[in-house]
Amino acid sequence: MSSFKVISEKDLAVDSPVSWYLPLDTSRFSITSFRLTSFGRFITRTMVKTLEFVGIAPAGSNRVSSFLEKAAEGLVEGGRKEIFTPMYFFLVRKPLSES
């Protein structure tokens, strides 16, 4: 059995001037991130439903889109409450062999 030695660890999101979840946040409006706003997500949902209905998008595309939208909402909420970070960095190494 092998265990790793932690050399360094840090939450890289702490020093960032912009919250990591900001690109997923629907509460702000920006032309560059229109697709992530509530209205942009509504348009995306409608387009995916339409494309799936006419057979251009494969069956189940709407379910996948809904799943990803809920995941984004959960990530934003976890980021706001500071109970989740995708930027926790570990630098580890295997123990040096004794032989």
PDB file of N, CA and C in Angstrom, residues 11-79:
ATOM      1  N   ASP A  11      -6.192  26.579  -1.561  1.00  0.00           N
ATOM      2  CA  ASP A  11      -7.390  26.902  -2.337  1.00  0.00           C
ATOM      3  C   ASP A  11      -7.049  28.115  -3.195  1.00  0.00           C
ATOM      4  N   LEU A  12      -6.862  27.898  -4.477  1.00  0.00           N
ATOM      5  CA  LEU A  12      -6.446  28.967  -5.384  1.00  0.00           C
ATOM      6  C   LEU A  12      -7.553  29.988  -5.643  1.00  0.00           C
ATOM      7  N   ALA A  13      -8.783  29.641  -5.311  1.00  0.00           N
ATOM      8  CA  ALA A  13      -9.897  30.568  -5.517  1.00  0.00           C
ATOM      9  C   ALA A  13      -9.885  31.712  -4.508  1.00  0.00           C
ATOM     10  N   VAL A  14      -9.238  31.516  -3.366  1.00  0.00           N
ATOM     11  CA  VAL A  14      -9.238  32.533  -2.312  1.00  0.00           C
ATOM     12  C   VAL A  14      -8.575  33.824  -2.777  1.00  0.00           C
ATOM     13  N   ASP A  15      -7.475  33.725  -3.506  1.00  0.00           N
ATOM     14  CA  ASP A  15      -6.727  34.910  -3.941  1.00  0.00           C
ATOM     15  C   ASP A  15      -7.255  35.542  -5.226  1.00  0.00           C
ATOM     16  N   SER A  16      -8.232  34.921  -5.846  1.00  0.00           N
ATOM     17  CA  SER A  16      -8.751  35.427  -7.117  1.00  0.00           C
ATOM     18  C   SER A  16      -9.632  36.659  -6.891  1.00  0.00           C
ATOM     19  N   PRO A  17      -9.470  37.700  -7.714  1.00  0.00           N
ATOM     20  CA  PRO A  17     -10.323  38.884  -7.563  1.00  0.00           C
ATOM     21  C   PRO A  17     -11.762  38.644  -8.041  1.00  0.00           C
ATOM     22  N   VAL A  18     -11.978  37.586  -8.793  1.00  0.00           N
ATOM     23  CA  VAL A  18     -13.306  37.258  -9.322  1.00  0.00           C
ATOM     24  C   VAL A  18     -13.705  35.882  -8.798  1.00  0.00           C
ATOM     25  N   SER A  19     -14.922  35.760  -8.318  1.00  0.00           N
ATOM     26  CA  SER A  19     -15.406  34.468  -7.837  1.00  0.00           C
ATOM     27  C   SER A  19     -15.389  33.451  -8.964  1.00  0.00           C
ATOM     28  N   TRP A  20     -14.986  32.228  -8.661  1.00  0.00           N
ATOM     29  CA  TRP A  20     -14.868  31.198  -9.691  1.00  0.00           C
ATOM     30  C   TRP A  20     -16.220  30.851 -10.302  1.00  0.00           C
ATOM     31  N   TYR A  21     -17.284  31.039  -9.559  1.00  0.00           N
ATOM     32  CA  TYR A  21     -18.613  30.669 -10.044  1.00  0.00           C
ATOM     33  C   TYR A  21     -19.296  31.791 -10.823  1.00  0.00           C
ATOM     34  N   LEU A  22     -18.690  32.940 -10.916  1.00  0.00           N
ATOM     35  CA  LEU A  22     -19.300  34.092 -11.583  1.00  0.00           C
ATOM     36  C   LEU A  22     -19.758  33.799 -13.021  1.00  0.00           C
ATOM     37  N   PRO A  23     -18.991  33.067 -13.824  1.00  0.00           N
ATOM     38  CA  PRO A  23     -19.470  32.785 -15.187  1.00  0.00           C
ATOM     39  C   PRO A  23     -20.748  31.940 -15.237  1.00  0.00           C
ATOM     40  N   LEU A  24     -21.070  31.233 -14.149  1.00  0.00           N
ATOM     41  CA  LEU A  24     -22.272  30.400 -14.111  1.00  0.00           C
ATOM     42  C   LEU A  24     -23.454  31.093 -13.444  1.00  0.00           C
ATOM     43  N   ASP A  25     -23.216  32.243 -12.854  1.00  0.00           N
ATOM     44  CA  ASP A  25     -24.233  32.945 -12.077  1.00  0.00           C
ATOM     45  C   ASP A  25     -25.257  33.606 -12.997  1.00  0.00           C
ATOM     46  N   THR A  26     -26.535  33.276 -12.799  1.00  0.00           N
ATOM     47  CA  THR A  26     -27.602  33.820 -13.654  1.00  0.00           C
ATOM     48  C   THR A  26     -28.118  35.163 -13.163  1.00  0.00           C
ATOM     49  N   SER A  27     -27.673  35.615 -12.008  1.00  0.00           N
ATOM     50  CA  SER A  27     -28.227  36.846 -11.443  1.00  0.00           C
ATOM     51  C   SER A  27     -27.611  38.109 -12.035  1.00  0.00           C
ATOM     52  N   ARG A  28     -26.600  37.980 -12.852  1.00  0.00           N
ATOM     53  CA  ARG A  28     -25.989  39.165 -13.459  1.00  0.00           C
ATOM     54  C   ARG A  28     -26.189  39.115 -14.972  1.00  0.00           C
ATOM     55  N   PHE A  29     -26.311  40.284 -15.576  1.00  0.00           N
ATOM     56  CA  PHE A  29     -26.509  40.352 -17.026  1.00  0.00           C
ATOM     57  C   PHE A  29     -25.273  40.939 -17.684  1.00  0.00           C
ATOM     58  N   SER A  30     -24.856  40.290 -18.746  1.00  0.00           N
ATOM     59  CA  SER A  30     -23.721  40.764 -19.527  1.00  0.00           C
ATOM     60  C   SER A  30     -23.928  40.307 -20.965  1.00  0.00           C
ATOM     61  N   ILE A  31     -23.586  41.152 -21.896  1.00  0.00           N
ATOM     62  CA  ILE A  31     -23.710  40.780 -23.312  1.00  0.00           C
ATOM     63  C   ILE A  31     -22.795  39.601 -23.630  1.00  0.00           C
ATOM     64  N   THR A  32     -21.599  39.592 -23.046  1.00  0.00           N
ATOM     65  CA  THR A  32     -20.647  38.513 -23.343  1.00  0.00           C
ATOM     66  C   THR A  32     -21.065  37.189 -22.727  1.00  0.00           C
ATOM     67  N   SER A  33     -21.860  37.224 -21.666  1.00  0.00           N
ATOM     68  CA  SER A  33     -22.303  35.974 -21.046  1.00  0.00           C
ATOM     69  C   SER A  33     -23.825  35.846 -21.109  1.00  0.00           C
ATOM     70  N   PHE A  34     -24.416  36.337 -22.179  1.00  0.00           N
ATOM     71  CA  PHE A  34     -25.873  36.310 -22.346  1.00  0.00           C
ATOM     72  C   PHE A  34     -26.430  34.896 -22.221  1.00  0.00           C
ATOM     73  N   ARG A  35     -25.726  33.926 -22.775  1.00  0.00           N
ATOM     74  CA  ARG A  35     -26.234  32.551 -22.772  1.00  0.00           C
ATOM     75  C   ARG A  35     -26.370  31.986 -21.363  1.00  0.00           C
ATOM     76  N   LEU A  36     -25.701  32.600 -20.382  1.00  0.00           N
ATOM     77  CA  LEU A  36     -25.751  32.119 -19.011  1.00  0.00           C
ATOM     78  C   LEU A  36     -26.774  32.845 -18.156  1.00  0.00           C
ATOM     79  N   THR A  37     -27.392  33.887 -18.701  1.00  0.00           N
ATOM     80  CA  THR A  37     -28.429  34.596 -17.953  1.00  0.00           C
ATOM     81  C   THR A  37     -29.694  33.748 -17.938  1.00  0.00           C
ATOM     82  N   SER A  38     -30.634  34.118 -17.089  1.00  0.00           N
ATOM     83  CA  SER A  38     -31.900  33.378 -17.024  1.00  0.00           C
ATOM     84  C   SER A  38     -32.599  33.366 -18.381  1.00  0.00           C
ATOM     85  N   PHE A  39     -32.620  34.509 -19.056  1.00  0.00           N
ATOM     86  CA  PHE A  39     -33.264  34.573 -20.371  1.00  0.00           C
ATOM     87  C   PHE A  39     -32.480  33.757 -21.402  1.00  0.00           C
ATOM     88  N   GLY A  40     -31.168  33.824 -21.355  1.00  0.00           N
ATOM     89  CA  GLY A  40     -30.334  33.039 -22.263  1.00  0.00           C
ATOM     90  C   GLY A  40     -30.540  31.545 -22.071  1.00  0.00           C
ATOM     91  N   ARG A  41     -30.669  31.129 -20.813  1.00  0.00           N
ATOM     92  CA  ARG A  41     -30.928  29.708 -20.535  1.00  0.00           C
ATOM     93  C   ARG A  41     -32.310  29.301 -21.029  1.00  0.00           C
ATOM     94  N   PHE A  42     -33.285  30.219 -20.928  1.00  0.00           N
ATOM     95  CA  PHE A  42     -34.624  29.945 -21.447  1.00  0.00           C
ATOM     96  C   PHE A  42     -34.564  29.704 -22.954  1.00  0.00           C
ATOM     97  N   ILE A  43     -33.845  30.558 -23.662  1.00  0.00           N
ATOM     98  CA  ILE A  43     -33.709  30.401 -25.114  1.00  0.00           C
ATOM     99  C   ILE A  43     -33.001  29.085 -25.439  1.00  0.00           C
ATOM    100  N   THR A  44     -31.946  28.774 -24.693  1.00  0.00           N
ATOM    101  CA  THR A  44     -31.227  27.516 -24.918  1.00  0.00           C
ATOM    102  C   THR A  44     -32.149  26.326 -24.703  1.00  0.00           C
ATOM    103  N   ARG A  45     -32.931  26.355 -23.606  1.00  0.00           N
ATOM    104  CA  ARG A  45     -33.866  25.265 -23.316  1.00  0.00           C
ATOM    105  C   ARG A  45     -34.864  25.086 -24.454  1.00  0.00           C
ATOM    106  N   THR A  46     -35.410  26.204 -24.934  1.00  0.00           N
ATOM    107  CA  THR A  46     -36.393  26.157 -26.017  1.00  0.00           C
ATOM    108  C   THR A  46     -35.774  25.604 -27.298  1.00  0.00           C
ATOM    109  N   MET A  47     -34.568  26.045 -27.616  1.00  0.00           N
ATOM    110  CA  MET A  47     -33.888  25.558 -28.827  1.00  0.00           C
ATOM    111  C   MET A  47     -33.591  24.060 -28.736  1.00  0.00           C
ATOM    112  N   VAL A  48     -33.112  23.612 -27.579  1.00  0.00           N
ATOM    113  CA  VAL A  48     -32.798  22.189 -27.418  1.00  0.00           C
ATOM    114  C   VAL A  48     -34.068  21.354 -27.549  1.00  0.00           C
ATOM    115  N   LYS A  49     -35.160  21.800 -26.927  1.00  0.00           N
ATOM    116  CA  LYS A  49     -36.433  21.081 -27.049  1.00  0.00           C
ATOM    117  C   LYS A  49     -36.872  21.004 -28.506  1.00  0.00           C
ATOM    118  N   THR A  50     -36.777  22.134 -29.207  1.00  0.00           N
ATOM    119  CA  THR A  50     -37.184  22.179 -30.611  1.00  0.00           C
ATOM    120  C   THR A  50     -36.312  21.270 -31.467  1.00  0.00           C
ATOM    121  N   LEU A  51     -35.004  21.363 -31.294  1.00  0.00           N
ATOM    122  CA  LEU A  51     -34.088  20.531 -32.086  1.00  0.00           C
ATOM    123  C   LEU A  51     -34.290  19.047 -31.800  1.00  0.00           C
ATOM    124  N   GLU A  52     -34.581  18.708 -30.544  1.00  0.00           N
ATOM    125  CA  GLU A  52     -34.848  17.306 -30.216  1.00  0.00           C
ATOM    126  C   GLU A  52     -36.177  16.861 -30.830  1.00  0.00           C
ATOM    127  N   PHE A  53     -37.180  17.727 -30.799  1.00  0.00           N
ATOM    128  CA  PHE A  53     -38.496  17.394 -31.346  1.00  0.00           C
ATOM    129  C   PHE A  53     -38.431  17.118 -32.842  1.00  0.00           C
ATOM    130  N   VAL A  54     -37.689  17.941 -33.593  1.00  0.00           N
ATOM    131  CA  VAL A  54     -37.617  17.746 -35.047  1.00  0.00           C
ATOM    132  C   VAL A  54     -36.576  16.699 -35.446  1.00  0.00           C
ATOM    133  N   GLY A  55     -35.830  16.180 -34.484  1.00  0.00           N
ATOM    134  CA  GLY A  55     -34.903  15.090 -34.771  1.00  0.00           C
ATOM    135  C   GLY A  55     -33.489  15.509 -35.122  1.00  0.00           C
ATOM    136  N   ILE A  56     -33.181  16.786 -35.020  1.00  0.00           N
ATOM    137  CA  ILE A  56     -31.812  17.232 -35.296  1.00  0.00           C
ATOM    138  C   ILE A  56     -30.904  16.890 -34.120  1.00  0.00           C
ATOM    139  N   ALA A  57     -31.391  17.129 -32.908  1.00  0.00           N
ATOM    140  CA  ALA A  57     -30.646  16.745 -31.704  1.00  0.00           C
ATOM    141  C   ALA A  57     -31.110  15.354 -31.281  1.00  0.00           C
ATOM    142  N   PRO A  58     -30.212  14.535 -30.755  1.00  0.00           N
ATOM    143  CA  PRO A  58     -30.598  13.180 -30.358  1.00  0.00           C
ATOM    144  C   PRO A  58     -31.581  13.182 -29.185  1.00  0.00           C
ATOM    145  N   ALA A  59     -32.340  12.109 -29.085  1.00  0.00           N
ATOM    146  CA  ALA A  59     -33.273  11.953 -27.975  1.00  0.00           C
ATOM    147  C   ALA A  59     -32.506  12.021 -26.660  1.00  0.00           C
ATOM    148  N   GLY A  60     -33.070  12.715 -25.690  1.00  0.00           N
ATOM    149  CA  GLY A  60     -32.421  12.861 -24.392  1.00  0.00           C
ATOM    150  C   GLY A  60     -31.621  14.142 -24.245  1.00  0.00           C
ATOM    151  N   SER A  61     -31.481  14.897 -25.325  1.00  0.00           N
ATOM    152  CA  SER A  61     -30.708  16.146 -25.269  1.00  0.00           C
ATOM    153  C   SER A  61     -31.313  17.134 -24.277  1.00  0.00           C
ATOM    154  N   ASN A  62     -32.625  17.201 -24.235  1.00  0.00           N
ATOM    155  CA  ASN A  62     -33.286  18.118 -23.305  1.00  0.00           C
ATOM    156  C   ASN A  62     -33.015  17.712 -21.858  1.00  0.00           C
ATOM    157  N   ARG A  63     -33.025  16.415 -21.582  1.00  0.00           N
ATOM    158  CA  ARG A  63     -32.728  15.942 -20.221  1.00  0.00           C
ATOM    159  C   ARG A  63     -31.299  16.277 -19.830  1.00  0.00           C
ATOM    160  N   VAL A  64     -30.367  16.105 -20.752  1.00  0.00           N
ATOM    161  CA  VAL A  64     -28.964  16.437 -20.471  1.00  0.00           C
ATOM    162  C   VAL A  64     -28.819  17.933 -20.223  1.00  0.00           C
ATOM    163  N   SER A  65     -29.480  18.737 -21.031  1.00  0.00           N
ATOM    164  CA  SER A  65     -29.428  20.189 -20.868  1.00  0.00           C
ATOM    165  C   SER A  65     -29.978  20.604 -19.503  1.00  0.00           C
ATOM    166  N   SER A  66     -31.094  20.017 -19.096  1.00  0.00           N
ATOM    167  CA  SER A  66     -31.682  20.317 -17.787  1.00  0.00           C
ATOM    168  C   SER A  66     -30.755  19.894 -16.657  1.00  0.00           C
ATOM    169  N   PHE A  67     -30.135  18.733 -16.812  1.00  0.00           N
ATOM    170  CA  PHE A  67     -29.191  18.240 -15.805  1.00  0.00           C
ATOM    171  C   PHE A  67     -28.015  19.203 -15.642  1.00  0.00           C
ATOM    172  N   LEU A  68     -27.459  19.664 -16.756  1.00  0.00           N
ATOM    173  CA  LEU A  68     -26.323  20.584 -16.702  1.00  0.00           C
ATOM    174  C   LEU A  68     -26.722  21.933 -16.105  1.00  0.00           C
ATOM    175  N   GLU A  69     -27.938  22.363 -16.392  1.00  0.00           N
ATOM    176  CA  GLU A  69     -28.421  23.623 -15.829  1.00  0.00           C
ATOM    177  C   GLU A  69     -28.559  23.519 -14.310  1.00  0.00           C
ATOM    178  N   LYS A  70     -29.109  22.401 -13.832  1.00  0.00           N
ATOM    179  CA  LYS A  70     -29.230  22.197 -12.381  1.00  0.00           C
ATOM    180  C   LYS A  70     -27.858  22.084 -11.732  1.00  0.00           C
ATOM    181  N   ALA A  71     -26.926  21.441 -12.410  1.00  0.00           N
ATOM    182  CA  ALA A  71     -25.567  21.331 -11.880  1.00  0.00           C
ATOM    183  C   ALA A  71     -24.935  22.712 -11.737  1.00  0.00           C
ATOM    184  N   ALA A  72     -25.129  23.567 -12.724  1.00  0.00           N
ATOM    185  CA  ALA A  72     -24.584  24.931 -12.661  1.00  0.00           C
ATOM    186  C   ALA A  72     -25.188  25.701 -11.492  1.00  0.00           C
ATOM    187  N   GLU A  73     -26.492  25.551 -11.282  1.00  0.00           N
ATOM    188  CA  GLU A  73     -27.144  26.226 -10.158  1.00  0.00           C
ATOM    189  C   GLU A  73     -26.573  25.738  -8.830  1.00  0.00           C
ATOM    190  N   GLY A  74     -26.332  24.435  -8.715  1.00  0.00           N
ATOM    191  CA  GLY A  74     -25.747  23.874  -7.500  1.00  0.00           C
ATOM    192  C   GLY A  74     -24.327  24.353  -7.270  1.00  0.00           C
ATOM    193  N   LEU A  75     -23.559  24.455  -8.335  1.00  0.00           N
ATOM    194  CA  LEU A  75     -22.188  24.950  -8.212  1.00  0.00           C
ATOM    195  C   LEU A  75     -22.167  26.398  -7.729  1.00  0.00           C
ATOM    196  N   VAL A  76     -23.038  27.217  -8.280  1.00  0.00           N
ATOM    197  CA  VAL A  76     -23.101  28.623  -7.864  1.00  0.00           C
ATOM    198  C   VAL A  76     -23.499  28.716  -6.392  1.00  0.00           C
ATOM    199  N   GLU A  77     -24.501  27.970  -5.995  1.00  0.00           N
ATOM    200  CA  GLU A  77     -24.945  28.001  -4.600  1.00  0.00           C
ATOM    201  C   GLU A  77     -23.843  27.508  -3.660  1.00  0.00           C
ATOM    202  N   GLY A  78     -23.157  26.445  -4.043  1.00  0.00           N
ATOM    203  CA  GLY A  78     -22.038  25.948  -3.240  1.00  0.00           C
ATOM    204  C   GLY A  78     -20.903  26.947  -3.152  1.00  0.00           C
ATOM    205  N   GLY A  79     -20.661  27.671  -4.227  1.00  0.00           N
ATOM    206  CA  GLY A  79     -19.631  28.701  -4.220  1.00  0.00           C
ATOM    207  C   GLY A  79     -20.004  29.881  -3.345  1.00  0.00           C
TER     208      GLY A  79
END
